[in-house]
Amino acid sequence: MNSRLQEIRERQKLRRQLLAQQLGAESADSIGAVLNSKDELKEIEETRETCRASFDSSAAPSKRKAQEGEDTEEDVEEQKDEVEVQQLDESNPYEEVYKDSSTFLKGTQSLNPHNDYCQHFVDTGHRPQNFIRDVGLADRFEEYPKLRELIRLKDELISTTNTPPMYLQADPMHFDLQDLKCEFDVILLEPPLEEYYRESGISHTERFWTWDDIMKLEIEEISSLRSFVFLWCGSGEGLDLGRMCLRKWGFRRCEDICWIKTNKNNPGKTKALDPKAVFQRTKEHCLMGIKGTVRRSTDGDFIHANVDIDLIITEEPEMGNVEKPVEIFHIIEHFCLGRRRLHLFGRDSTIRPGWLTVGPTLTNSNFNQESYASHFVNSHLSGCTEDIERLRPKSPPAKLKSERGGGATRGGRGGPNAGRGGDRGRERNRPNFRGDRGGFRGRGGLHRGFPPR
């Protein structure tokens, strides 16, 4: 009897120690303080006292029987069962009503369940991206003084070299883009996709554009030899169809800028769920394409790479608002030094210096082709200052073959050292050549190998 009780108590003690380690409690006795409130602890303590009182009252007669030697096997088994039930009741008296999963997660998912942002989203509606710090333009580089100074200098240069804002009310469906009489360095497209209005659950005021309509745009006719295109494509089928558009226009996809939407102001409240989506969509994509040959290491007059990142984290627009974050303009202006910038499908709210905005919903027009072209007579580039050149990230210079530790240059196809080995290539062209193992260049003497033909 005593050995059985001792074994049960040892198991109980071990279980409580393991549970305390998983929950991060100081000791096994403080498990209740981690899992329960003060009221619940009071109820549990009362339950324990009741269990102890009933156990003491039932254990006293059994002890007297043991002393008198009147125990039977049935009495012993019954006492064992009662002790096991009481011990289980004493170790697990927590019959609780869980209001969320925070208590359940302790000891199961992580030693610190507060880092489980996915479960926190299920409980509260706060998206995990709500807790990313320093995402705004103002405080993003607070801990990086060189980058902060670089951004300040570039913004000053851009503001002084920008052209006056120009805009043209025109529907790209019927307007010939070649009538702009200009080749652009940067083209930003923001087509009114059905996906945007389907997710926001609002009635649209302008016609939807299908991807077939977008592909018919003659972007290749108005893009410069060295140019970039930025295409907002949503988060569904546009990821594939947008790439097809880039290829049709003569661009190669080189980056994918992702806009991650937070919901700090309205946690748990989402726009109308897309019936074609499997998960809740909290992001959009902007595909970036490149045309021509542009290298980071040699074309510093046209691009400054690695200044910004490919993520935009801002608050999700309110219901009925389909505008994109203004940060996309900053990314483009910091990256490309070309000043001929076109924004297709723009609105009155997107008109900004340095850009030509074309869209069907604009309420006015001030575009003049001759006046616009006059801003690029001397140069279409914004240039660069010595401070910006000193601070901006640069690619390491390419190493020459001689610096890599290689030997003599190898012959190329059709070059002066034809073949794989320079002079050896010319040896192969001789009619009596048999390679390293035969003929006159063999291992075993002057005439070992096959005789010459």
Tab-separated table of C-alpha atoms in Angstrom:
chain	number	residue	atom	x	y	z
A	1	MET	CA	0.000	0.000	0.000
A	2	ASN	CA	2.698	2.505	1.017
A	3	SER	CA	4.902	1.620	-1.980
A	4	ARG	CA	1.960	2.137	-4.347
A	5	LEU	CA	1.228	5.560	-2.897
A	6	GLN	CA	4.859	6.516	-3.090
A	7	GLU	CA	5.011	5.508	-6.757
A	8	ILE	CA	1.914	7.593	-7.591
A	9	ARG	CA	3.315	10.605	-5.791
A	10	GLU	CA	6.646	10.329	-7.592
A	11	ARG	CA	4.897	10.241	-10.962
A	12	GLN	CA	2.773	13.230	-10.009
A	13	LYS	CA	5.840	15.173	-8.881
A	14	LEU	CA	7.674	14.393	-12.107
A	15	ARG	CA	4.714	15.467	-14.235
A	16	ARG	CA	4.427	18.765	-12.400
A	17	GLN	CA	8.152	19.439	-12.748
A	18	LEU	CA	8.040	18.841	-16.501
A	19	LEU	CA	4.956	21.031	-16.841
A	20	ALA	CA	6.610	23.814	-14.835
A	21	GLN	CA	9.668	23.660	-17.117
A	22	GLN	CA	7.512	23.938	-20.239
A	23	LEU	CA	5.466	26.825	-18.869
A	24	GLY	CA	8.498	28.732	-17.645
A	25	ALA	CA	7.342	28.640	-14.014
A	26	GLU	CA	9.862	29.007	-11.208
A	27	SER	CA	8.754	25.814	-9.497
A	28	ALA	CA	6.047	23.191	-9.626
A	29	ASP	CA	4.075	25.015	-6.941
A	30	SER	CA	3.777	28.183	-9.088
A	31	ILE	CA	2.103	26.490	-12.065
A	32	GLY	CA	-1.279	27.740	-10.946
A	33	ALA	CA	-0.064	31.330	-10.891
A	34	VAL	CA	0.982	30.989	-14.541
A	35	LEU	CA	-2.219	29.418	-15.770
A	36	ASN	CA	-4.964	30.885	-13.613
A	37	SER	CA	-6.262	34.131	-12.189
A	38	LYS	CA	-6.664	34.898	-8.473
A	39	ASP	CA	-10.327	33.853	-8.416
A	40	GLU	CA	-9.519	30.588	-10.116
A	41	LEU	CA	-6.655	29.979	-7.689
A	42	LYS	CA	-9.038	30.522	-4.772
A	43	GLU	CA	-11.502	27.999	-6.185
A	44	ILE	CA	-8.726	25.502	-6.795
A	45	GLU	CA	-7.416	25.907	-3.252
A	46	GLU	CA	-10.893	25.286	-1.824
A	47	THR	CA	-11.199	22.166	-3.955
A	48	ARG	CA	-7.863	20.935	-2.699
A	49	GLU	CA	-8.850	21.473	0.924
A	50	THR	CA	-12.051	19.525	0.340
A	51	CYS	CA	-10.094	16.696	-1.270
A	52	ARG	CA	-7.582	16.614	1.573
A	53	ALA	CA	-10.353	16.581	4.219
A	54	SER	CA	-12.191	13.723	2.527
A	55	PHE	CA	-8.918	11.855	2.068
A	56	ASP	CA	-8.002	12.232	5.756
A	57	SER	CA	-11.428	11.052	6.919
A	58	SER	CA	-11.303	7.992	4.666
A	59	ALA	CA	-7.672	7.173	5.433
A	60	ALA	CA	-8.130	7.056	9.250
A	61	PRO	CA	-10.390	3.942	9.367
A	62	SER	CA	-8.150	2.154	6.895
A	63	LYS	CA	-5.130	2.775	9.112
A	64	ARG	CA	-6.983	1.357	12.152
A	65	LYS	CA	-7.883	-1.712	10.107
A	66	ALA	CA	-4.268	-2.149	9.111
A	67	GLN	CA	-3.190	-1.982	12.726
A	68	GLU	CA	-5.814	-4.548	13.789
A	69	GLY	CA	-4.816	-6.882	10.964
A	70	GLU	CA	-8.309	-7.054	9.440
A	71	ASP	CA	-7.436	-6.029	5.856
A	72	THR	CA	-8.760	-8.049	2.957
A	73	GLU	CA	-7.650	-7.984	-0.673
A	74	GLU	CA	-10.880	-6.277	-1.746
A	75	ASP	CA	-10.368	-3.516	0.849
A	76	VAL	CA	-6.784	-2.932	-0.307
A	77	GLU	CA	-7.784	-2.701	-3.994
A	78	GLU	CA	-10.644	-0.342	-3.155
A	79	GLN	CA	-8.307	1.870	-1.145
A	80	LYS	CA	-5.830	1.929	-4.046
A	81	ASP	CA	-8.530	3.054	-6.463
A	82	GLU	CA	-9.692	5.779	-4.080
A	83	VAL	CA	-6.151	7.049	-3.568
A	84	GLU	CA	-5.449	7.149	-7.329
A	85	VAL	CA	-8.660	9.076	-8.019
A	86	GLN	CA	-7.938	11.526	-5.227
A	87	GLN	CA	-4.365	12.008	-6.385
A	88	LEU	CA	-5.537	12.668	-9.957
A	89	ASP	CA	-8.167	15.097	-8.676
A	90	GLU	CA	-5.523	16.832	-6.607
A	91	SER	CA	-3.068	17.120	-9.513
A	92	ASN	CA	-5.660	18.125	-12.146
A	93	PRO	CA	-8.429	20.139	-10.456
A	94	TYR	CA	-8.367	22.744	-13.259
A	95	GLU	CA	-11.723	22.647	-14.940
A	96	GLU	CA	-11.478	25.974	-16.748
A	97	VAL	CA	-13.311	27.819	-19.479
A	98	TYR	CA	-10.747	28.980	-22.039
A	99	LYS	CA	-11.558	32.376	-23.491
A	100	ASP	CA	-8.754	32.238	-26.054
A	101	SER	CA	-5.810	30.028	-26.950
A	102	SER	CA	-3.130	31.900	-25.001
A	103	THR	CA	-3.324	29.502	-22.049
A	104	PHE	CA	-3.415	26.437	-24.258
A	105	LEU	CA	-0.383	27.562	-26.227
A	106	LYS	CA	1.815	27.714	-23.141
A	107	GLY	CA	3.959	24.635	-23.097
A	108	THR	CA	2.736	23.376	-26.466
A	109	GLN	CA	3.701	25.815	-29.211
A	110	SER	CA	6.507	27.877	-27.718
A	111	LEU	CA	8.119	28.744	-24.428
A	112	ASN	CA	7.018	32.312	-25.193
A	113	PRO	CA	3.589	32.139	-26.850
A	114	HIS	CA	3.502	35.921	-27.275
A	115	ASN	CA	5.728	35.442	-30.344
A	116	ASP	CA	3.124	33.299	-32.099
A	117	TYR	CA	1.777	36.067	-34.314
A	118	CYS	CA	-0.297	33.704	-36.452
A	119	GLN	CA	-2.290	32.524	-33.445
A	120	HIS	CA	-2.478	36.105	-32.225
A	121	PHE	CA	-4.126	36.971	-35.552
A	122	VAL	CA	-6.696	34.217	-34.992
A	123	ASP	CA	-7.437	35.501	-31.477
A	124	THR	CA	-7.420	39.261	-32.046
A	125	GLY	CA	-7.471	39.942	-35.790
A	126	HIS	CA	-4.125	41.803	-35.686
A	127	ARG	CA	-2.030	40.783	-38.682
A	128	PRO	CA	1.557	39.699	-37.960
A	129	GLN	CA	2.946	42.574	-40.046
A	130	ASN	CA	1.386	45.050	-37.590
A	131	PHE	CA	4.301	44.431	-35.226
A	132	ILE	CA	7.150	45.208	-37.633
A	133	ARG	CA	8.919	48.321	-36.375
A	134	ASP	CA	10.262	51.359	-38.232
A	135	VAL	CA	8.432	50.796	-41.504
A	136	GLY	CA	7.684	54.440	-42.260
A	137	LEU	CA	9.761	56.637	-44.542
A	138	ALA	CA	10.579	59.017	-41.689
A	139	ASP	CA	11.960	56.529	-39.143
A	140	ARG	CA	13.169	53.671	-41.323
A	141	PHE	CA	16.846	54.656	-41.273
A	142	GLU	CA	17.093	56.054	-37.755
A	143	GLU	CA	19.721	53.476	-36.834
A	144	TYR	CA	21.629	53.893	-40.125
A	145	PRO	CA	22.960	57.463	-40.321
A	146	LYS	CA	24.728	56.992	-43.666
A	147	LEU	CA	21.606	55.708	-45.398
A	148	ARG	CA	19.539	58.444	-43.766
A	149	GLU	CA	21.916	61.083	-45.110
A	150	LEU	CA	21.918	59.422	-48.533
A	151	ILE	CA	18.129	59.498	-48.735
A	152	ARG	CA	18.085	63.159	-47.675
A	153	LEU	CA	20.615	64.147	-50.341
A	154	LYS	CA	18.832	62.207	-53.059
A	155	ASP	CA	15.473	63.739	-52.151
A	156	GLU	CA	17.008	67.208	-52.380
A	157	LEU	CA	18.535	66.458	-55.787
A	158	ILE	CA	15.300	64.949	-57.090
A	159	SER	CA	13.256	67.933	-55.951
A	160	THR	CA	15.571	70.360	-57.773
A	161	THR	CA	15.771	68.374	-61.032
A	162	ASN	CA	12.109	67.340	-61.285
A	163	THR	CA	10.064	68.671	-64.168
A	164	PRO	CA	6.811	70.497	-63.368
A	165	PRO	CA	3.879	68.099	-62.941
A	166	MET	CA	2.016	67.438	-66.187
A	167	TYR	CA	-1.169	65.450	-66.681
A	168	LEU	CA	-3.386	64.396	-69.543
A	169	GLN	CA	-6.983	63.214	-69.338
A	170	ALA	CA	-7.081	60.316	-71.794
A	171	ASP	CA	-8.248	56.715	-71.873
A	172	PRO	CA	-5.340	54.423	-72.853
A	173	MET	CA	-7.899	52.119	-74.467
A	174	HIS	CA	-8.509	54.636	-77.248
A	175	PHE	CA	-5.535	56.999	-76.945
A	176	ASP	CA	-2.423	56.306	-79.022
A	177	LEU	CA	0.517	56.459	-76.623
A	178	GLN	CA	2.876	57.352	-79.469
A	179	ASP	CA	1.130	60.720	-79.673
A	180	LEU	CA	3.065	61.678	-76.542
A	181	LYS	CA	6.122	62.003	-78.838
A	182	CYS	CA	8.509	60.907	-76.128
A	183	GLU	CA	10.471	57.857	-75.062
A	184	PHE	CA	10.373	57.334	-71.308
A	185	ASP	CA	12.975	56.040	-68.878
A	186	VAL	CA	10.395	54.811	-66.342
A	187	ILE	CA	6.792	53.730	-66.918
A	188	LEU	CA	4.482	52.955	-63.993
A	189	LEU	CA	1.221	51.152	-64.812
A	190	GLU	CA	-1.660	50.922	-62.385
A	191	PRO	CA	-4.454	49.277	-64.399
A	192	PRO	CA	-7.958	49.079	-62.834
A	193	LEU	CA	-8.123	45.321	-62.393
A	194	GLU	CA	-11.354	43.619	-61.420
A	195	GLU	CA	-9.478	41.996	-58.523
A	196	TYR	CA	-9.130	45.342	-56.723
A	197	TYR	CA	-12.836	46.071	-56.762
A	198	ARG	CA	-13.794	42.480	-56.028
A	199	GLU	CA	-11.717	42.529	-52.848
A	200	SER	CA	-12.917	45.951	-51.707
A	201	GLY	CA	-16.569	45.093	-52.333
A	202	ILE	CA	-17.400	48.445	-53.920
A	203	SER	CA	-19.024	49.426	-57.168
A	204	HIS	CA	-16.534	50.625	-59.742
A	205	THR	CA	-16.686	53.978	-61.495
A	206	GLU	CA	-14.387	53.021	-64.362
A	207	ARG	CA	-14.345	50.017	-66.617
A	208	PHE	CA	-12.267	46.999	-65.717
A	209	TRP	CA	-9.182	46.181	-67.721
A	210	THR	CA	-8.538	42.565	-68.597
A	211	TRP	CA	-5.023	41.279	-69.039
A	212	ASP	CA	-5.645	40.956	-72.786
A	213	ASP	CA	-6.384	44.683	-72.898
A	214	ILE	CA	-3.254	45.471	-70.887
A	215	MET	CA	-1.089	43.350	-73.179
A	216	LYS	CA	-2.316	45.337	-76.197
A	217	LEU	CA	-0.798	48.547	-74.842
A	218	GLU	CA	2.162	49.581	-76.995
A	219	ILE	CA	4.570	50.109	-74.139
A	220	GLU	CA	7.490	48.980	-76.281
A	221	GLU	CA	6.918	51.961	-78.613
A	222	ILE	CA	7.265	54.601	-75.873
A	223	SER	CA	10.071	53.078	-73.814
A	224	SER	CA	13.690	54.122	-74.220
A	225	LEU	CA	16.504	51.749	-75.129
A	226	ARG	CA	17.446	51.671	-71.448
A	227	SER	CA	14.237	51.773	-69.439
A	228	PHE	CA	12.213	50.217	-66.659
A	229	VAL	CA	8.549	49.356	-66.267
A	230	PHE	CA	6.671	48.885	-62.997
A	231	LEU	CA	3.371	47.001	-63.276
A	232	TRP	CA	0.893	46.614	-60.403
A	233	CYS	CA	-0.581	43.145	-60.912
A	234	GLY	CA	-2.518	42.307	-57.717
A	235	SER	CA	-1.886	39.018	-55.938
A	236	GLY	CA	-3.704	36.457	-58.083
A	237	GLU	CA	-3.523	35.533	-61.729
A	238	GLY	CA	-1.712	38.775	-62.514
A	239	LEU	CA	1.548	37.355	-61.162
A	240	ASP	CA	1.744	35.100	-64.226
A	241	LEU	CA	-0.089	37.259	-66.764
A	242	GLY	CA	1.916	40.318	-65.760
A	243	ARG	CA	5.120	38.502	-66.658
A	244	MET	CA	3.656	37.687	-70.050
A	245	CYS	CA	2.969	41.399	-70.596
A	246	LEU	CA	6.561	42.274	-69.746
A	247	ARG	CA	7.868	39.761	-72.272
A	248	LYS	CA	5.509	41.057	-74.957
A	249	TRP	CA	6.729	44.624	-74.369
A	250	GLY	CA	10.383	43.554	-74.594
A	251	PHE	CA	11.196	43.692	-70.873
A	252	ARG	CA	12.794	41.135	-68.583
A	253	ARG	CA	11.394	40.753	-65.075
A	254	CYS	CA	14.145	41.643	-62.612
A	255	GLU	CA	12.348	42.405	-59.321
A	256	ASP	CA	9.040	41.897	-57.529
A	257	ILE	CA	8.087	44.690	-55.127
A	258	CYS	CA	5.608	43.475	-52.508
A	259	TRP	CA	3.148	45.756	-50.714
A	260	ILE	CA	2.229	44.270	-47.313
A	261	LYS	CA	-0.909	45.774	-45.771
A	262	THR	CA	-1.333	46.245	-42.034
A	263	ASN	CA	-4.647	46.626	-40.176
A	264	LYS	CA	-3.662	48.442	-36.985
A	265	ASN	CA	-6.605	50.818	-37.253
A	266	ASN	CA	-9.211	48.118	-37.934
A	267	PRO	CA	-7.995	44.789	-36.510
A	268	GLY	CA	-10.175	41.859	-37.386
A	269	LYS	CA	-12.092	43.839	-40.010
A	270	THR	CA	-11.164	42.883	-43.528
A	271	LYS	CA	-12.541	43.888	-46.851
A	272	ALA	CA	-14.778	41.505	-48.765
A	273	LEU	CA	-12.959	38.191	-49.093
A	274	ASP	CA	-12.000	37.280	-52.619
A	275	PRO	CA	-14.039	34.202	-53.632
A	276	LYS	CA	-11.144	33.057	-55.827
A	277	ALA	CA	-8.612	33.136	-52.999
A	278	VAL	CA	-7.652	30.276	-50.681
A	279	PHE	CA	-6.185	32.510	-47.943
A	280	GLN	CA	-6.913	36.045	-46.816
A	281	ARG	CA	-4.913	38.259	-49.133
A	282	THR	CA	-3.000	40.954	-47.294
A	283	LYS	CA	-0.475	41.923	-49.990
A	284	GLU	CA	-0.129	43.078	-53.590
A	285	HIS	CA	2.702	42.805	-56.076
A	286	CYS	CA	4.370	45.265	-58.429
A	287	LEU	CA	6.485	43.576	-61.108
A	288	MET	CA	9.587	45.405	-62.275
A	289	GLY	CA	10.942	44.863	-65.783
A	290	ILE	CA	14.185	46.009	-67.411
A	291	LYS	CA	14.861	46.755	-71.070
A	292	GLY	CA	18.290	46.966	-72.629
A	293	THR	CA	21.654	46.436	-70.968
A	294	VAL	CA	21.949	48.052	-67.545
A	295	ARG	CA	24.680	46.990	-65.146
A	296	ARG	CA	24.961	48.096	-61.538
A	297	SER	CA	28.750	48.285	-61.638
A	298	THR	CA	29.111	50.375	-64.833
A	299	ASP	CA	25.844	52.309	-65.319
A	300	GLY	CA	25.976	54.508	-62.236
A	301	ASP	CA	24.846	57.436	-64.354
A	302	PHE	CA	21.446	55.794	-64.875
A	303	ILE	CA	20.709	53.670	-61.797
A	304	HIS	CA	21.599	53.619	-58.106
A	305	ALA	CA	20.910	50.113	-56.857
A	306	ASN	CA	20.416	48.852	-53.299
A	307	VAL	CA	19.172	52.173	-51.932
A	308	ASP	CA	15.690	50.857	-51.048
A	309	ILE	CA	14.224	47.429	-50.369
A	310	ASP	CA	11.577	45.495	-52.272
A	311	LEU	CA	8.986	45.720	-49.463
A	312	ILE	CA	6.362	48.373	-48.777
A	313	ILE	CA	4.551	48.072	-45.425
A	314	THR	CA	1.677	50.515	-44.944
A	315	GLU	CA	-1.855	50.549	-43.529
A	316	GLU	CA	-4.524	48.991	-45.691
A	317	PRO	CA	-6.666	51.672	-47.375
A	318	GLU	CA	-10.193	52.199	-46.189
A	319	MET	CA	-13.154	50.561	-47.837
A	320	GLY	CA	-13.630	52.053	-51.292
A	321	ASN	CA	-10.033	53.234	-51.692
A	322	VAL	CA	-7.976	51.421	-54.347
A	323	GLU	CA	-4.950	53.731	-54.368
A	324	LYS	CA	-1.446	52.330	-54.095
A	325	PRO	CA	1.146	53.523	-51.545
A	326	VAL	CA	3.027	56.679	-52.428
A	327	GLU	CA	6.260	54.965	-51.461
A	328	ILE	CA	6.426	53.314	-54.894
A	329	PHE	CA	7.264	56.734	-56.350
A	330	HIS	CA	10.113	57.195	-53.875
A	331	ILE	CA	11.540	53.773	-54.727
A	332	ILE	CA	11.480	54.543	-58.454
A	333	GLU	CA	12.974	58.037	-58.104
A	334	HIS	CA	15.759	56.828	-55.801
A	335	PHE	CA	16.621	53.969	-58.154
A	336	CYS	CA	16.454	55.396	-61.683
A	337	LEU	CA	18.146	58.704	-62.505
A	338	GLY	CA	16.140	59.129	-65.699
A	339	ARG	CA	13.755	62.093	-65.471
A	340	ARG	CA	11.311	61.026	-68.182
A	341	ARG	CA	8.704	59.310	-66.033
A	342	LEU	CA	5.201	58.239	-67.131
A	343	HIS	CA	2.347	57.128	-64.872
A	344	LEU	CA	-0.448	55.353	-66.740
A	345	PHE	CA	-3.930	55.076	-65.182
A	346	GLY	CA	-3.125	57.892	-62.764
A	347	ARG	CA	-5.663	59.958	-60.825
A	348	ASP	CA	-5.844	63.492	-59.525
A	349	SER	CA	-4.384	62.327	-56.212
A	350	THR	CA	-1.291	60.842	-57.920
A	351	ILE	CA	-0.198	63.956	-59.832
A	352	ARG	CA	3.307	64.820	-58.639
A	353	PRO	CA	6.383	66.770	-59.848
A	354	GLY	CA	8.691	64.898	-62.178
A	355	TRP	CA	5.917	62.763	-63.653
A	356	LEU	CA	3.596	62.840	-66.630
A	357	THR	CA	0.270	61.412	-65.443
A	358	VAL	CA	-2.163	59.936	-67.977
A	359	GLY	CA	-5.517	58.472	-66.969
A	360	PRO	CA	-9.216	58.372	-67.856
A	361	THR	CA	-10.406	59.695	-64.466
A	362	LEU	CA	-8.338	62.887	-64.448
A	363	THR	CA	-10.479	66.001	-64.305
A	364	ASN	CA	-8.151	68.285	-66.262
A	365	SER	CA	-5.155	68.397	-68.636
A	366	ASN	CA	-2.106	70.618	-68.983
A	367	PHE	CA	0.157	68.456	-71.154
A	368	ASN	CA	1.988	70.151	-74.001
A	369	GLN	CA	4.364	68.022	-76.010
A	370	GLU	CA	6.801	70.790	-76.930
A	371	SER	CA	6.915	72.202	-73.426
A	372	TYR	CA	7.486	68.745	-71.972
A	373	ALA	CA	10.285	67.918	-74.426
A	374	SER	CA	12.047	71.201	-73.688
A	375	HIS	CA	12.937	69.958	-70.191
A	376	PHE	CA	15.216	67.265	-71.667
A	377	VAL	CA	17.121	69.225	-74.293
A	378	ASN	CA	20.384	69.218	-72.365
A	379	SER	CA	19.998	65.879	-70.545
A	380	HIS	CA	17.285	63.525	-69.457
A	381	LEU	CA	19.286	62.413	-66.374
A	382	SER	CA	19.171	63.985	-62.928
A	383	GLY	CA	22.911	63.563	-62.368
A	384	CYS	CA	24.711	62.828	-59.123
A	385	THR	CA	26.697	64.729	-56.513
A	386	GLU	CA	29.992	63.747	-54.929
A	387	ASP	CA	28.362	63.134	-51.558
A	388	ILE	CA	25.732	60.848	-53.053
A	389	GLU	CA	28.379	58.941	-54.992
A	390	ARG	CA	30.388	58.498	-51.823
A	391	LEU	CA	27.473	57.293	-49.705
A	392	ARG	CA	25.479	55.142	-52.111
A	393	PRO	CA	25.939	51.328	-52.046
A	394	LYS	CA	28.112	50.109	-54.905
A	395	SER	CA	28.778	46.753	-56.469
A	396	PRO	CA	32.371	45.496	-56.176
A	397	PRO	CA	34.396	45.983	-59.378
A	398	ALA	CA	34.653	42.986	-61.638
A	399	LYS	CA	37.930	41.086	-61.340
A	400	LEU	CA	40.077	40.452	-64.368
A	401	LYS	CA	40.972	36.905	-65.308
A	402	SER	CA	44.603	37.505	-64.429
A	403	GLU	CA	43.530	38.571	-60.916
A	404	ARG	CA	41.607	35.350	-60.397
A	405	GLY	CA	44.778	33.274	-60.470
A	406	GLY	CA	44.201	31.844	-63.930
A	407	GLY	CA	46.902	31.179	-66.488
A	408	ALA	CA	47.073	32.140	-70.126
A	409	THR	CA	43.916	33.052	-71.948
A	410	ARG	CA	42.084	30.178	-73.493
A	411	GLY	CA	41.178	30.206	-77.118
A	412	GLY	CA	37.635	31.095	-77.966
A	413	ARG	CA	35.380	30.188	-80.806
A	414	GLY	CA	36.775	31.718	-83.997
A	415	GLY	CA	39.433	33.769	-82.152
A	416	PRO	CA	43.188	33.845	-82.698
A	417	ASN	CA	43.585	30.986	-80.215
A	418	ALA	CA	40.952	28.744	-81.685
A	419	GLY	CA	40.147	25.587	-79.761
A	420	ARG	CA	40.259	24.812	-76.077
A	421	GLY	CA	43.968	25.329	-75.497
A	422	GLY	CA	45.335	28.210	-77.541
A	423	ASP	CA	48.266	26.787	-79.523
A	424	ARG	CA	46.900	23.345	-78.957
A	425	GLY	CA	43.883	24.311	-81.007
A	426	ARG	CA	46.103	24.913	-84.001
A	427	GLU	CA	47.838	21.577	-83.375
A	428	ARG	CA	44.508	19.826	-83.755
A	429	ASN	CA	44.158	21.195	-87.265
A	430	ARG	CA	47.318	19.425	-88.437
A	431	PRO	CA	46.592	16.292	-90.441
A	432	ASN	CA	49.071	14.112	-88.469
A	433	PHE	CA	47.824	15.162	-85.009
A	434	ARG	CA	46.813	12.214	-82.780
A	435	GLY	CA	46.332	13.898	-79.392
A	436	ASP	CA	48.322	13.388	-76.240
A	437	ARG	CA	48.348	9.615	-76.362
A	438	GLY	CA	49.190	8.851	-79.963
A	439	GLY	CA	51.120	10.002	-83.006
A	440	PHE	CA	54.190	12.148	-82.672
A	441	ARG	CA	53.070	13.649	-79.347
A	442	GLY	CA	52.554	10.308	-77.583
A	443	ARG	CA	54.037	9.163	-74.297
A	444	GLY	CA	56.310	6.360	-75.368
A	445	GLY	CA	58.779	7.962	-77.664
A	446	LEU	CA	58.871	9.670	-80.949
A	447	HIS	CA	56.967	7.136	-83.099
A	448	ARG	CA	54.734	5.388	-80.555
A	449	GLY	CA	51.103	5.210	-81.463
A	450	PHE	CA	49.330	4.957	-84.755
A	451	PRO	CA	51.436	5.737	-87.852
A	452	PRO	CA	50.502	8.941	-89.673
A	453	ARG	CA	48.116	8.626	-92.582
